[in-house]
Rosetta silent file (secondary structure, phi, psi, omega in degrees, C-alpha in Angstrom):
SEQUENCE: MANTPRTEPAAAAPPGPSAEPLPDFAAVDVGSLAARTDHAVLGEVAALLLRNWPKGDEAVAYYEDGPGNWLR
SCORE:     score description
SCORE:     0.000 S_00000001
   1 L     0.000  143.593  176.554   -4.151  -65.445  -52.971 S_00000001
   2 L  -100.593 -170.041  163.076   -7.480  -64.821  -51.593 S_00000001
   3 L  -100.618  136.180 -175.056   -9.590  -62.058  -50.479 S_00000001
   4 L  -115.919  145.546  174.187  -11.414  -62.113  -47.313 S_00000001
   5 L   -55.236  144.219 -173.772  -14.206  -59.234  -46.836 S_00000001
   6 L  -117.373  123.798 -134.291  -13.137  -56.280  -44.612 S_00000001
   7 L  -144.981  116.998 -171.179  -15.645  -56.225  -42.114 S_00000001
   8 L   -91.621  165.632  162.016  -16.305  -52.861  -40.001 S_00000001
   9 L   -92.294  126.171 -165.381  -17.382  -53.349  -36.464 S_00000001
  10 L   -91.492  147.161 -149.875  -21.359  -51.332  -36.061 S_00000001
  11 L   -65.979   96.226  166.688  -21.398  -47.931  -35.441 S_00000001
  12 L   -27.706  115.824  146.854  -22.772  -47.587  -31.737 S_00000001
  13 L   -43.740  134.631 -179.836  -25.719  -45.009  -31.070 S_00000001
  14 L   -37.339  137.211  170.313  -24.895  -41.847  -30.145 S_00000001
  15 L   -76.473  173.259 -160.055  -25.081  -42.041  -26.077 S_00000001
  16 L  -137.845  179.075  176.451  -27.825  -39.787  -24.951 S_00000001
  17 L   -22.610  130.178  169.158  -28.796  -38.236  -21.235 S_00000001
  18 L   -69.698  143.156  177.876  -27.927  -39.834  -18.148 S_00000001
  19 L   -91.420   22.761 -165.037  -31.456  -40.272  -16.375 S_00000001
  20 L   -79.674  133.126 -178.213  -29.029  -40.047  -13.522 S_00000001
  21 L   -71.192  109.615 -168.718  -29.212  -36.176  -11.730 S_00000001
  22 L   -47.288  144.103  172.626  -25.488  -34.448  -11.866 S_00000001
  23 L   -42.510  142.217  149.858  -24.202  -33.875   -7.830 S_00000001
  24 L  -113.814  127.033 -156.389  -24.967  -31.070   -6.342 S_00000001
  25 L  -108.949   50.634 -166.229  -21.662  -28.684   -5.621 S_00000001
  26 L  -119.940   17.053  175.348  -22.668  -25.739   -4.946 S_00000001
  27 L  -103.052   42.784  160.706  -21.744  -25.642   -1.188 S_00000001
  28 L  -107.234  140.887 -167.464  -18.201  -26.063   -2.220 S_00000001
  29 L   -80.421  137.891  168.020  -15.624  -23.333   -0.614 S_00000001
  30 L  -116.379  -12.389 -141.437  -13.717  -23.126   -3.807 S_00000001
  31 H  -110.447  -13.080 -172.580  -11.659  -20.350   -2.709 S_00000001
  32 H  -124.119   -7.126 -178.421  -10.365  -22.970    0.288 S_00000001
  33 H   -92.824  -33.743  164.146  -10.061  -26.355   -2.391 S_00000001
  34 H   -56.078  -47.174 -169.388   -7.590  -23.504   -4.088 S_00000001
  35 H   -81.257  -11.977 -173.026   -5.821  -22.961   -1.265 S_00000001
  36 L  -119.519   -0.813  163.467   -5.332  -26.532   -0.016 S_00000001
  37 L   -66.761  111.003  171.087   -5.230  -28.844   -3.355 S_00000001
  38 L  -103.188   20.993  159.482   -1.340  -30.567   -4.093 S_00000001
  39 L   -72.028  175.215  128.317   -3.682  -31.719   -7.429 S_00000001
  40 L   -95.026  -11.028  136.834   -2.388  -29.854   -9.694 S_00000001
  41 L  -123.479   26.157  133.398   -4.951  -29.457  -11.972 S_00000001
  42 L   -46.510  -71.207  170.905   -7.665  -29.082  -10.052 S_00000001
  43 H   -23.681  -47.129 -137.051   -5.726  -25.886   -8.430 S_00000001
  44 H  -111.718    3.436 -171.608   -5.448  -23.659  -11.920 S_00000001
  45 H   -89.613  -33.952 -170.140   -9.533  -25.085  -12.558 S_00000001
  46 H   -86.780  -52.532 -170.807  -10.224  -23.479   -8.928 S_00000001
  47 H   -49.902  -62.141  161.919   -7.656  -20.355   -9.485 S_00000001
  48 H     3.500 -108.928  -82.999   -9.653  -20.224  -13.417 S_00000001
  49 H  -112.030   -4.277  132.851  -12.485  -20.355  -12.149 S_00000001
  50 H   -71.352   -1.519 -159.785  -11.831  -17.466   -9.016 S_00000001
  51 L  -107.628   18.616 -156.694  -10.415  -15.714  -10.854 S_00000001
  52 L  -137.919    1.831 -170.815  -13.744  -15.250  -13.343 S_00000001
  53 L  -100.003  151.228 -159.426  -16.558  -15.418  -10.324 S_00000001
  54 L  -103.887  162.925 -108.979  -18.432  -12.403  -10.368 S_00000001
  55 L  -107.632 -158.958  119.439  -18.694  -10.282   -7.844 S_00000001
  56 L  -138.870   95.589  155.345  -21.973   -9.763   -6.001 S_00000001
  57 L  -118.746   29.302 -171.041  -23.277   -7.142   -7.311 S_00000001
  58 L  -115.065    6.210 -171.186  -21.737   -8.038  -10.815 S_00000001
  59 L   -97.325  161.782  176.583  -24.375  -11.531  -11.332 S_00000001
  60 L  -133.373  148.790 -174.898  -26.990  -11.109  -13.678 S_00000001
  61 L  -144.729  149.635  172.978  -29.994  -13.480  -14.295 S_00000001
  62 L  -106.355  143.238  159.301  -32.252  -13.009  -16.890 S_00000001
  63 L   -35.221  -88.682  165.944  -36.137  -13.384  -16.853 S_00000001
  64 L     6.105 -123.679 -174.841  -35.017  -15.547  -20.457 S_00000001
  65 L    14.822  -46.333 -160.313  -32.901  -17.892  -18.227 S_00000001
  66 L   -52.826  152.952  164.881  -35.916  -19.055  -16.504 S_00000001
  67 L   -65.164  -11.334 -171.463  -37.212  -22.676  -17.315 S_00000001
  68 H   -83.441   -1.243 -164.076  -40.592  -22.193  -18.133 S_00000001
  69 H  -119.409   39.325   68.447  -39.606  -19.876  -21.121 S_00000001
  70 H    -3.898  -38.584 -169.493  -38.023  -23.476  -22.351 S_00000001
  71 H  -100.651  -54.524  164.862  -40.383  -25.022  -22.672 S_00000001
  72 L   -16.079    0.000    0.000  -42.282  -22.687  -25.063 S_00000001
């Protein structure tokens, strides 16, 4: 019986970031989405977002979060 050497496929390079911008979902009404969706997973995600959504007076942004500080 002859031994045939085993060959493995070449490893692909890890994917890099896409040049395509992400869609802007800032205007989505999550409360309305949670109330009217019949998709089980989407409904659970929307409900989780609403439970953890900060109130207007609880939202905080720090100066260190600004994009200008990432470039240093």
